[in-house]
PDB file of C-alpha atoms in Angstrom:
ATOM      1  CA  MET A   1     -17.983 -34.321 -21.254  1.00 90.00           C
ATOM      2  CA  LEU A   2     -14.991 -35.406 -23.332  1.00 93.00           C
ATOM      3  CA  GLN A   3     -12.720 -32.816 -21.733  1.00 91.00           C
ATOM      4  CA  ASN A   4     -13.574 -34.085 -18.243  1.00 87.00           C
ATOM      5  CA  ILE A   5     -13.466 -37.796 -19.097  1.00 88.00           C
ATOM      6  CA  PHE A   6     -10.157 -37.636 -20.944  1.00 92.00           C
ATOM      7  CA  GLN A   7      -8.479 -36.084 -17.894  1.00 87.00           C
ATOM      8  CA  SER A   8      -8.880 -39.460 -16.154  1.00 84.00           C
ATOM      9  CA  PHE A   9      -7.762 -41.393 -19.239  1.00 89.00           C
ATOM     10  CA  LEU A  10      -4.635 -39.241 -19.530  1.00 91.00           C
ATOM     11  CA  VAL A  11      -3.754 -39.987 -15.886  1.00 85.00           C
ATOM     12  CA  VAL A  12      -4.204 -43.725 -16.502  1.00 85.00           C
ATOM     13  CA  ALA A  13      -2.071 -43.408 -19.660  1.00 90.00           C
ATOM     14  CA  GLU A  14       0.668 -41.808 -17.523  1.00 88.00           C
ATOM     15  CA  LYS A  15       0.221 -38.464 -19.298  1.00 91.00           C
ATOM     16  CA  PRO A  16      -1.042 -36.181 -16.485  1.00 88.00           C
ATOM     17  CA  ALA A  17       1.143 -33.325 -17.726  1.00 92.00           C
ATOM     18  CA  MET A  18      -0.641 -33.455 -21.073  1.00 94.00           C
ATOM     19  CA  GLY A  19      -3.973 -33.179 -19.254  1.00 91.00           C
ATOM     20  CA  LEU A  20      -2.738 -30.105 -17.393  1.00 92.00           C
ATOM     21  CA  LYS A  21      -1.451 -28.479 -20.590  1.00 95.00           C
ATOM     22  CA  LEU A  22      -4.775 -29.111 -22.358  1.00 95.00           C
ATOM     23  CA  THR A  23      -6.702 -27.581 -19.460  1.00 93.00           C
ATOM     24  CA  ILE A  24      -4.477 -24.488 -19.531  1.00 95.00           C
ATOM     25  CA  ALA A  25      -4.724 -24.292 -23.331  1.00 96.00           C
ATOM     26  CA  ALA A  26      -8.519 -24.513 -23.165  1.00 96.00           C
ATOM     27  CA  GLY A  27      -8.635 -21.736 -20.554  1.00 94.00           C
ATOM     28  CA  ILE A  28      -6.316 -19.453 -22.552  1.00 96.00           C
ATOM     29  CA  THR A  29      -8.362 -20.122 -25.706  1.00 96.00           C
ATOM     30  CA  ASN A  30     -11.506 -19.081 -23.858  1.00 96.00           C
ATOM     31  CA  MET A  31      -9.935 -15.854 -22.558  1.00 95.00           C
ATOM     32  CA  ILE A  32      -8.442 -14.808 -25.904  1.00 97.00           C
ATOM     33  CA  LEU A  33     -11.587 -15.560 -27.898  1.00 96.00           C
ATOM     34  CA  ASP A  34     -13.737 -13.802 -25.295  1.00 96.00           C
ATOM     35  CA  TYR A  35     -11.824 -10.634 -26.107  1.00 95.00           C
ATOM     36  CA  VAL A  36     -11.807 -11.241 -29.861  1.00 96.00           C
ATOM     37  CA  PHE A  37     -15.508 -12.097 -30.196  1.00 96.00           C
ATOM     38  CA  ILE A  38     -16.806  -9.501 -27.717  1.00 95.00           C
ATOM     39  CA  ALA A  39     -14.405  -6.546 -28.035  1.00 93.00           C
ATOM     40  CA  VAL A  40     -13.293  -6.906 -31.663  1.00 95.00           C
ATOM     41  CA  PHE A  41     -16.302  -8.456 -33.446  1.00 95.00           C
ATOM     42  CA  HIS A  42     -18.922  -7.040 -31.019  1.00 94.00           C
ATOM     43  CA  LEU A  43     -20.863 -10.304 -30.766  1.00 94.00           C
ATOM     44  CA  GLY A  44     -21.923  -9.615 -27.185  1.00 93.00           C
ATOM     45  CA  ILE A  45     -23.008 -12.483 -24.946  1.00 93.00           C
ATOM     46  CA  ALA A  46     -23.180 -14.807 -27.962  1.00 95.00           C
ATOM     47  CA  GLY A  47     -19.456 -14.172 -28.476  1.00 95.00           C
ATOM     48  CA  ALA A  48     -18.763 -15.399 -24.952  1.00 94.00           C
ATOM     49  CA  ALA A  49     -20.707 -18.572 -25.749  1.00 95.00           C
ATOM     50  CA  TYR A  50     -18.744 -19.111 -28.975  1.00 96.00           C
ATOM     51  CA  ALA A  51     -15.481 -18.689 -27.046  1.00 96.00           C
ATOM     52  CA  THR A  52     -16.550 -21.284 -24.499  1.00 95.00           C
ATOM     53  CA  VAL A  53     -17.476 -23.770 -27.225  1.00 95.00           C
ATOM     54  CA  ALA A  54     -14.119 -23.243 -28.930  1.00 95.00           C
ATOM     55  CA  SER A  55     -12.245 -23.786 -25.657  1.00 95.00           C
ATOM     56  CA  VAL A  56     -13.894 -27.124 -24.894  1.00 94.00           C
ATOM     57  CA  PHE A  57     -13.099 -28.275 -28.426  1.00 94.00           C
ATOM     58  CA  VAL A  58      -9.446 -27.786 -27.514  1.00 94.00           C
ATOM     59  CA  GLY A  59      -9.818 -29.743 -24.277  1.00 93.00           C
ATOM     60  CA  GLY A  60     -12.056 -32.472 -25.706  1.00 95.00           C
ATOM     61  CA  CYS A  61     -11.026 -33.040 -29.323  1.00 95.00           C
ATOM     62  CA  ILE A  62      -7.228 -33.013 -29.031  1.00 95.00           C
ATOM     63  CA  PRO A  63      -7.112 -36.000 -26.609  1.00 95.00           C
ATOM     64  CA  LEU A  64      -9.800 -37.722 -28.700  1.00 94.00           C
ATOM     65  CA  ILE A  65      -7.535 -37.531 -31.759  1.00 94.00           C
ATOM     66  CA  TYR A  66      -4.523 -38.501 -29.613  1.00 94.00           C
ATOM     67  CA  PHE A  67      -6.138 -41.769 -28.462  1.00 94.00           C
ATOM     68  CA  ILE A  68      -7.519 -42.594 -31.921  1.00 92.00           C
ATOM     69  CA  LEU A  69      -4.084 -42.330 -33.544  1.00 92.00           C
ATOM     70  CA  PRO A  70      -1.137 -44.598 -32.648  1.00 90.00           C
ATOM     71  CA  ASN A  71       0.541 -43.284 -29.492  1.00 90.00           C
ATOM     72  CA  LYS A  72       3.190 -44.287 -26.968  1.00 88.00           C
ATOM     73  CA  THR A  73       0.692 -45.231 -24.233  1.00 89.00           C
ATOM     74  CA  PRO A  74      -1.092 -48.586 -23.656  1.00 86.00           C
ATOM     75  CA  LEU A  75      -4.441 -46.903 -24.363  1.00 90.00           C
ATOM     76  CA  ARG A  76      -6.051 -46.449 -27.765  1.00 89.00           C
ATOM     77  CA  LEU A  77      -9.631 -45.990 -28.885  1.00 89.00           C
ATOM     78  CA  GLY A  78     -11.051 -48.668 -31.159  1.00 85.00           C
ATOM     79  CA  LYS A  79     -14.164 -50.599 -32.046  1.00 85.00           C
ATOM     80  CA  THR A  80     -16.081 -52.066 -29.156  1.00 84.00           C
ATOM     81  CA  THR A  81     -19.447 -53.504 -28.195  1.00 87.00           C
ATOM     82  CA  LEU A  82     -21.889 -52.326 -25.561  1.00 89.00           C
ATOM     83  CA  ASP A  83     -21.116 -53.955 -22.233  1.00 91.00           C
ATOM     84  CA  PHE A  84     -24.168 -53.068 -20.165  1.00 91.00           C
ATOM     85  CA  SER A  85     -22.872 -54.891 -17.097  1.00 91.00           C
ATOM     86  CA  SER A  86     -19.692 -52.800 -17.017  1.00 89.00           C
ATOM     87  CA  LEU A  87     -21.637 -49.624 -17.769  1.00 89.00           C
ATOM     88  CA  LEU A  88     -23.995 -50.318 -14.873  1.00 90.00           C
ATOM     89  CA  LYS A  89     -21.079 -50.916 -12.496  1.00 87.00           C
ATOM     90  CA  THR A  90     -19.405 -47.718 -13.694  1.00 86.00           C
ATOM     91  CA  VAL A  91     -22.555 -45.654 -13.169  1.00 87.00           C
ATOM     92  CA  ALA A  92     -23.093 -47.176  -9.715  1.00 85.00           C
ATOM     93  CA  ASN A  93     -19.471 -46.587  -8.740  1.00 83.00           C
ATOM     94  CA  GLY A  94     -19.673 -42.958  -9.853  1.00 83.00           C
ATOM     95  CA  SER A  95     -22.942 -42.316  -8.033  1.00 81.00           C
ATOM     96  CA  SER A  96     -21.136 -40.437  -5.244  1.00 76.00           C
ATOM     97  CA  GLU A  97     -19.991 -37.767  -7.694  1.00 79.00           C
ATOM     98  CA  LEU A  98     -23.553 -37.525  -9.045  1.00 84.00           C
ATOM     99  CA  VAL A  99     -24.981 -37.180  -5.542  1.00 80.00           C
ATOM    100  CA  GLY A 100     -22.329 -34.646  -4.584  1.00 78.00           C
ATOM    101  CA  ASN A 101     -23.013 -32.347  -7.525  1.00 82.00           C
ATOM    102  CA  ILE A 102     -26.793 -32.505  -7.145  1.00 86.00           C
ATOM    103  CA  ALA A 103     -26.540 -31.910  -3.412  1.00 83.00           C
ATOM    104  CA  MET A 104     -24.208 -28.955  -3.927  1.00 82.00           C
ATOM    105  CA  SER A 105     -26.866 -27.188  -6.010  1.00 86.00           C
ATOM    106  CA  VAL A 106     -29.628 -27.944  -3.498  1.00 89.00           C
ATOM    107  CA  VAL A 107     -27.496 -26.817  -0.548  1.00 90.00           C
ATOM    108  CA  SER A 108     -26.496 -23.588  -2.339  1.00 89.00           C
ATOM    109  CA  ILE A 109     -30.171 -22.738  -2.856  1.00 91.00           C
ATOM    110  CA  LEU A 110     -30.875 -23.439   0.817  1.00 92.00           C
ATOM    111  CA  TYR A 111     -27.906 -21.333   1.970  1.00 92.00           C
ATOM    112  CA  ASN A 112     -29.010 -18.408  -0.207  1.00 92.00           C
ATOM    113  CA  PHE A 113     -32.585 -18.698   1.054  1.00 93.00           C
ATOM    114  CA  GLN A 114     -31.428 -18.568   4.674  1.00 94.00           C
ATOM    115  CA  LEU A 115     -28.959 -15.739   4.042  1.00 93.00           C
ATOM    116  CA  ILE A 116     -31.405 -13.489   2.210  1.00 94.00           C
ATOM    117  CA  ARG A 117     -33.868 -14.031   5.067  1.00 93.00           C
ATOM    118  CA  ILE A 118     -31.382 -13.326   7.861  1.00 93.00           C
ATOM    119  CA  ALA A 119     -28.859 -10.863   6.402  1.00 93.00           C
ATOM    120  CA  GLY A 120     -30.248  -9.701   3.064  1.00 93.00           C
ATOM    121  CA  GLU A 121     -28.075  -8.974   0.039  1.00 91.00           C
ATOM    122  CA  ASN A 122     -24.871  -8.629   2.057  1.00 93.00           C
ATOM    123  CA  GLY A 123     -25.345 -12.158   3.393  1.00 93.00           C
ATOM    124  CA  VAL A 124     -25.665 -13.577  -0.112  1.00 93.00           C
ATOM    125  CA  ALA A 125     -22.650 -11.549  -1.291  1.00 93.00           C
ATOM    126  CA  SER A 126     -20.596 -12.832   1.669  1.00 94.00           C
ATOM    127  CA  TYR A 127     -21.550 -16.424   0.898  1.00 94.00           C
ATOM    128  CA  GLY A 128     -20.586 -15.908  -2.744  1.00 92.00           C
ATOM    129  CA  ALA A 129     -17.130 -14.633  -1.755  1.00 94.00           C
ATOM    130  CA  LEU A 130     -16.696 -17.514   0.680  1.00 94.00           C
ATOM    131  CA  MET A 131     -17.659 -20.083  -1.950  1.00 92.00           C
ATOM    132  CA  TYR A 132     -15.291 -18.638  -4.570  1.00 91.00           C
ATOM    133  CA  VAL A 133     -12.362 -19.266  -2.237  1.00 93.00           C
ATOM    134  CA  SER A 134     -13.751 -22.543  -0.880  1.00 94.00           C
ATOM    135  CA  PHE A 135     -14.031 -23.970  -4.410  1.00 91.00           C
ATOM    136  CA  ILE A 136     -10.355 -23.149  -5.003  1.00 92.00           C
ATOM    137  CA  PHE A 137      -9.311 -24.795  -1.727  1.00 93.00           C
ATOM    138  CA  ALA A 138     -11.535 -27.838  -2.316  1.00 93.00           C
ATOM    139  CA  ALA A 139     -10.026 -28.161  -5.812  1.00 91.00           C
ATOM    140  CA  VAL A 140      -6.714 -29.042  -4.126  1.00 93.00           C
ATOM    141  CA  PHE A 141      -8.309 -32.138  -2.587  1.00 93.00           C
ATOM    142  CA  LEU A 142     -10.423 -32.955  -5.640  1.00 89.00           C
ATOM    143  CA  GLY A 143      -7.428 -32.730  -7.966  1.00 87.00           C
ATOM    144  CA  TYR A 144      -5.347 -34.898  -5.662  1.00 91.00           C
ATOM    145  CA  GLY A 145      -8.158 -37.460  -5.472  1.00 89.00           C
ATOM    146  CA  ILE A 146      -8.503 -37.660  -9.257  1.00 82.00           C
ATOM    147  CA  GLY A 147      -4.732 -37.992  -9.667  1.00 84.00           C
ATOM    148  CA  ARG A 148      -4.212 -40.800  -7.175  1.00 88.00           C
ATOM    149  CA  SER A 149      -7.426 -42.787  -7.844  1.00 89.00           C
ATOM    150  CA  PRO A 150      -6.055 -44.714 -10.862  1.00 86.00           C
ATOM    151  CA  ILE A 151      -3.037 -45.745  -8.775  1.00 90.00           C
ATOM    152  CA  VAL A 152      -5.267 -47.008  -5.967  1.00 93.00           C
ATOM    153  CA  SER A 153      -7.489 -48.845  -8.458  1.00 92.00           C
ATOM    154  CA  TYR A 154      -4.491 -50.459 -10.138  1.00 91.00           C
ATOM    155  CA  HIS A 155      -2.984 -51.858  -6.945  1.00 93.00           C
ATOM    156  CA  TYR A 156      -6.380 -52.941  -5.618  1.00 94.00           C
ATOM    157  CA  GLY A 157      -7.109 -54.770  -8.867  1.00 93.00           C
ATOM    158  CA  ALA A 158      -3.647 -56.367  -8.797  1.00 93.00           C
ATOM    159  CA  GLY A 159      -4.199 -57.549  -5.231  1.00 92.00           C
ATOM    160  CA  ASN A 160      -1.131 -55.640  -4.076  1.00 93.00           C
ATOM    161  CA  SER A 161      -2.168 -55.002  -0.460  1.00 91.00           C
ATOM    162  CA  LYS A 162       1.333 -53.926   0.572  1.00 93.00           C
ATOM    163  CA  GLU A 163       1.330 -51.014  -1.861  1.00 94.00           C
ATOM    164  CA  LEU A 164      -2.288 -50.228  -0.970  1.00 93.00           C
ATOM    165  CA  LYS A 165      -1.224 -49.817   2.663  1.00 94.00           C
ATOM    166  CA  ASN A 166       1.654 -47.619   1.549  1.00 94.00           C
ATOM    167  CA  LEU A 167      -0.712 -45.441  -0.500  1.00 93.00           C
ATOM    168  CA  PHE A 168      -3.180 -45.168   2.367  1.00 95.00           C
ATOM    169  CA  SER A 169      -0.540 -44.052   4.869  1.00 95.00           C
ATOM    170  CA  LYS A 170       0.909 -41.489   2.448  1.00 94.00           C
ATOM    171  CA  ASP A 171      -2.634 -40.356   1.672  1.00 94.00           C
ATOM    172  CA  ALA A 172      -3.292 -39.689   5.354  1.00 94.00           C
ATOM    173  CA  ILE A 173      -0.062 -37.687   5.757  1.00 96.00           C
ATOM    174  CA  ILE A 174      -0.585 -35.573   2.622  1.00 96.00           C
ATOM    175  CA  ILE A 175      -4.225 -34.816   3.409  1.00 96.00           C
ATOM    176  CA  THR A 176      -3.462 -33.938   7.040  1.00 97.00           C
ATOM    177  CA  ILE A 177      -0.647 -31.529   6.135  1.00 97.00           C
ATOM    178  CA  SER A 178      -2.657 -29.968   3.282  1.00 96.00           C
ATOM    179  CA  SER A 179      -5.706 -29.498   5.505  1.00 97.00           C
ATOM    180  CA  ILE A 180      -3.702 -27.728   8.211  1.00 97.00           C
ATOM    181  CA  LEU A 181      -1.986 -25.482   5.654  1.00 97.00           C
ATOM    182  CA  LEU A 182      -5.274 -24.494   4.014  1.00 96.00           C
ATOM    183  CA  PHE A 183      -6.800 -23.757   7.411  1.00 97.00           C
ATOM    184  CA  ILE A 184      -3.881 -21.476   8.290  1.00 97.00           C
ATOM    185  CA  LEU A 185      -3.986 -19.868   4.837  1.00 96.00           C
ATOM    186  CA  SER A 186      -7.718 -19.180   5.077  1.00 94.00           C
ATOM    187  CA  GLU A 187      -7.363 -17.600   8.527  1.00 95.00           C
ATOM    188  CA  SER A 188      -4.342 -15.547   7.443  1.00 95.00           C
ATOM    189  CA  LEU A 189      -5.971 -14.262   4.253  1.00 95.00           C
ATOM    190  CA  SER A 190      -9.326 -13.379   5.820  1.00 95.00           C
ATOM    191  CA  PHE A 191      -8.507  -9.645   5.859  1.00 96.00           C
ATOM    192  CA  PRO A 192      -7.125  -9.244   2.289  1.00 96.00           C
ATOM    193  CA  LEU A 193      -9.825 -11.514   0.830  1.00 94.00           C
ATOM    194  CA  ALA A 194     -12.554  -9.566   2.615  1.00 95.00           C
ATOM    195  CA  MET A 195     -11.001  -6.366   1.297  1.00 95.00           C
ATOM    196  CA  LEU A 196     -10.907  -7.808  -2.221  1.00 93.00           C
ATOM    197  CA  PHE A 197     -14.559  -8.867  -2.271  1.00 93.00           C
ATOM    198  CA  GLY A 198     -16.161  -6.238  -0.011  1.00 93.00           C
ATOM    199  CA  GLY A 199     -13.707  -3.412   0.556  1.00 91.00           C
ATOM    200  CA  TYR A 200     -16.135  -0.933  -0.981  1.00 90.00           C
ATOM    201  CA  ASP A 201     -18.644  -1.402   1.874  1.00 92.00           C
ATOM    202  CA  LYS A 202     -17.699  -1.408   5.570  1.00 92.00           C
ATOM    203  CA  GLU A 203     -20.569  -3.656   6.699  1.00 93.00           C
ATOM    204  CA  LEU A 204     -20.034  -6.151   3.881  1.00 93.00           C
ATOM    205  CA  PHE A 205     -16.278  -6.210   4.544  1.00 95.00           C
ATOM    206  CA  ALA A 206     -16.832  -7.059   8.225  1.00 95.00           C
ATOM    207  CA  MET A 207     -19.334  -9.788   7.359  1.00 95.00           C
ATOM    208  CA  ILE A 208     -17.037 -11.439   4.797  1.00 95.00           C
ATOM    209  CA  GLN A 209     -14.040 -11.373   7.140  1.00 95.00           C
ATOM    210  CA  THR A 210     -16.092 -12.924   9.948  1.00 96.00           C
ATOM    211  CA  ALA A 211     -17.370 -15.589   7.550  1.00 96.00           C
ATOM    212  CA  PHE A 212     -13.821 -16.559   6.517  1.00 96.00           C
ATOM    213  CA  ILE A 213     -12.583 -16.730  10.124  1.00 96.00           C
ATOM    214  CA  ILE A 214     -15.502 -18.860  11.347  1.00 97.00           C
ATOM    215  CA  TYR A 215     -15.626 -21.110   8.251  1.00 96.00           C
ATOM    216  CA  SER A 216     -11.875 -21.912   8.129  1.00 96.00           C
ATOM    217  CA  PRO A 217     -11.856 -24.926  10.541  1.00 97.00           C
ATOM    218  CA  ALA A 218     -14.025 -26.786   8.004  1.00 97.00           C
ATOM    219  CA  TYR A 219     -10.878 -27.275   5.880  1.00 96.00           C
ATOM    220  CA  LEU A 220      -9.363 -29.406   8.653  1.00 97.00           C
ATOM    221  CA  PHE A 221     -11.970 -32.106   7.917  1.00 97.00           C
ATOM    222  CA  MET A 222     -12.973 -31.377   4.306  1.00 96.00           C
ATOM    223  CA  GLY A 223      -9.822 -32.893   2.815  1.00 95.00           C
ATOM    224  CA  ALA A 224     -10.255 -36.220   4.605  1.00 96.00           C
ATOM    225  CA  ASN A 225     -13.923 -36.418   3.627  1.00 96.00           C
ATOM    226  CA  LEU A 226     -13.355 -35.658  -0.060  1.00 94.00           C
ATOM    227  CA  SER A 227     -10.333 -37.941  -0.174  1.00 94.00           C
ATOM    228  CA  ALA A 228     -12.208 -40.828   1.475  1.00 95.00           C
ATOM    229  CA  SER A 229     -15.081 -40.560  -0.993  1.00 92.00           C
ATOM    230  CA  SER A 230     -12.762 -40.727  -4.006  1.00 92.00           C
ATOM    231  CA  PHE A 231     -10.681 -43.447  -2.295  1.00 94.00           C
ATOM    232  CA  PHE A 232     -13.699 -45.770  -1.983  1.00 94.00           C
ATOM    233  CA  THR A 233     -14.689 -44.970  -5.567  1.00 91.00           C
ATOM    234  CA  ALA A 234     -11.193 -46.078  -6.619  1.00 93.00           C
ATOM    235  CA  LEU A 235     -11.742 -49.295  -4.645  1.00 94.00           C
ATOM    236  CA  ASN A 236     -14.914 -49.878  -6.692  1.00 90.00           C
ATOM    237  CA  ASN A 237     -17.117 -49.385  -3.635  1.00 92.00           C
ATOM    238  CA  GLY A 238     -19.666 -46.931  -4.959  1.00 88.00           C
ATOM    239  CA  PHE A 239     -22.049 -47.535  -2.057  1.00 90.00           C
ATOM    240  CA  VAL A 240     -19.717 -46.309   0.707  1.00 93.00           C
ATOM    241  CA  SER A 241     -18.478 -43.465  -1.480  1.00 90.00           C
ATOM    242  CA  ALA A 242     -22.056 -42.364  -2.253  1.00 88.00           C
ATOM    243  CA  LEU A 243     -23.048 -42.714   1.407  1.00 91.00           C
ATOM    244  CA  ILE A 244     -20.239 -40.401   2.508  1.00 93.00           C
ATOM    245  CA  SER A 245     -21.045 -37.891  -0.221  1.00 89.00           C
ATOM    246  CA  PHE A 246     -24.808 -38.003   0.377  1.00 89.00           C
ATOM    247  CA  LEU A 247     -24.575 -37.567   4.148  1.00 93.00           C
ATOM    248  CA  ARG A 248     -21.871 -34.905   3.939  1.00 92.00           C
ATOM    249  CA  THR A 249     -23.286 -32.699   1.211  1.00 87.00           C
ATOM    250  CA  LEU A 250     -27.026 -33.117   1.644  1.00 87.00           C
ATOM    251  CA  VAL A 251     -28.153 -34.512   5.002  1.00 93.00           C
ATOM    252  CA  PHE A 252     -25.636 -32.928   7.383  1.00 95.00           C
ATOM    253  CA  GLN A 253     -25.334 -29.579   5.597  1.00 93.00           C
ATOM    254  CA  CYS A 254     -29.081 -29.135   5.110  1.00 92.00           C
ATOM    255  CA  ALA A 255     -29.802 -30.026   8.736  1.00 95.00           C
ATOM    256  CA  ALA A 256     -27.048 -27.717  10.016  1.00 95.00           C
ATOM    257  CA  VAL A 257     -28.014 -24.719   7.892  1.00 94.00           C
ATOM    258  CA  LEU A 258     -31.651 -25.051   8.959  1.00 94.00           C
ATOM    259  CA  VAL A 259     -31.036 -25.527  12.700  1.00 95.00           C
ATOM    260  CA  LEU A 260     -27.898 -23.548  13.616  1.00 96.00           C
ATOM    261  CA  PRO A 261     -29.136 -20.096  12.461  1.00 95.00           C
ATOM    262  CA  LEU A 262     -31.931 -20.492  15.014  1.00 94.00           C
ATOM    263  CA  LEU A 263     -29.238 -20.569  17.714  1.00 93.00           C
ATOM    264  CA  TRP A 264     -26.573 -18.176  16.415  1.00 94.00           C
ATOM    265  CA  GLY A 265     -28.125 -16.192  13.576  1.00 93.00           C
ATOM    266  CA  ILE A 266     -25.935 -15.606  10.539  1.00 93.00           C
ATOM    267  CA  ASN A 267     -22.875 -17.032  12.330  1.00 95.00           C
ATOM    268  CA  GLY A 268     -24.783 -20.308  12.539  1.00 96.00           C
ATOM    269  CA  ILE A 269     -24.713 -20.440   8.743  1.00 94.00           C
ATOM    270  CA  TRP A 270     -20.911 -20.151   8.670  1.00 95.00           C
ATOM    271  CA  ILE A 271     -20.666 -22.793  11.432  1.00 96.00           C
ATOM    272  CA  ALA A 272     -22.976 -25.155   9.499  1.00 96.00           C
ATOM    273  CA  GLU A 273     -20.209 -26.274   7.156  1.00 94.00           C
ATOM    274  CA  ILE A 274     -17.921 -27.121  10.085  1.00 96.00           C
ATOM    275  CA  VAL A 275     -20.612 -29.206  11.779  1.00 97.00           C
ATOM    276  CA  ALA A 276     -21.399 -31.016   8.520  1.00 96.00           C
ATOM    277  CA  GLU A 277     -17.712 -31.787   7.880  1.00 97.00           C
ATOM    278  CA  VAL A 278     -17.169 -33.059  11.434  1.00 97.00           C
ATOM    279  CA  CYS A 279     -20.222 -35.340  11.204  1.00 97.00           C
ATOM    280  CA  ALA A 280     -19.054 -36.594   7.811  1.00 96.00           C
ATOM    281  CA  PHE A 281     -15.567 -37.206   9.227  1.00 97.00           C
ATOM    282  CA  ILE A 282     -17.077 -39.503  11.857  1.00 97.00           C
ATOM    283  CA  ILE A 283     -18.837 -41.478   9.091  1.00 97.00           C
ATOM    284  CA  VAL A 284     -15.557 -41.622   7.143  1.00 97.00           C
ATOM    285  CA  ALA A 285     -13.669 -42.965  10.171  1.00 96.00           C
ATOM    286  CA  LEU A 286     -16.340 -45.619  10.830  1.00 97.00           C
ATOM    287  CA  SER A 287     -16.367 -46.628   7.127  1.00 96.00           C
ATOM    288  CA  ILE A 288     -12.576 -46.958   6.998  1.00 95.00           C
ATOM    289  CA  ILE A 289     -12.563 -49.138  10.117  1.00 95.00           C
ATOM    290  CA  ALA A 290     -15.494 -51.247   8.904  1.00 95.00           C
ATOM    291  CA  CYS A 291     -13.878 -51.938   5.505  1.00 94.00           C
ATOM    292  CA  ARG A 292     -10.285 -52.434   6.641  1.00 92.00           C
ATOM    293  CA  LYS A 293     -10.394 -56.260   6.465  1.00 90.00           C
ATOM    294  CA  LYS A 294     -11.974 -56.273   3.009  1.00 91.00           C
ATOM    295  CA  TYR A 295      -9.368 -53.999   1.422  1.00 91.00           C
ATOM    296  CA  SER A 296      -6.368 -54.408   3.775  1.00 89.00           C
ATOM    297  CA  TYR A 297      -5.246 -50.799   3.456  1.00 89.00           C
ATOM    298  CA  PHE A 298      -3.916 -50.680   7.025  1.00 81.00           C
TER     299      PHE A 298
END
């Protein structure tokens, strides 16, 4: 919890590089101690758990100490009182992230259920390979959203509509270019990625490659949808952010993965993400237009 929360605080404190270094340090700590506890001390699976605990201490405790002690940033931890009103607003504003994570688990279960029914173990293995890569690609948009949210919040709170418009236009350009590049990258790497995950089995290899090729257009819309959700969170509009996240990750995906396989079999499952992202993109566009006067971002 501390490791995740302090990433946002470090961005606000204008220390994003420190956040990156702590994340890398935590990961390296985990890898080194995995080897030490498992291979050297023969602690087995418990050793892996100890290594994980040690790594999050690095990521969570170092920034905790940094903000407790005098530092060169405007932020410092100190005594406070419980402000239930602010806590309630914070929880409500972050509801989209809650909904998104819950929905992701539910949707994954549903995808696996459909895949094991239609294509058996190879279908589940193909989905696993697809999700490994998709999480990496989505992390590009998620990381960008986390990094620019404090800037959006600052200018919105300051009433600086001119800079908000500037941020929105740059946002649109960056997301559009990134989405196109990831789409091209996913299509281009379909063969080597399929070989990496399923090269040992001809049928599995073909299924994974097909999944990557069909799924790739989803990246053209995914960036805008993820960015819009975090953008409205930064504008303190938890309702719109949660609505986008709820419809995108739960309603549209669940409906698509239940209906489309009836029409196109296993290919319908790979198409489901595209349909869900397109539907969510329409909601995003309508939300941006509906809220433009309130926030004056274009």
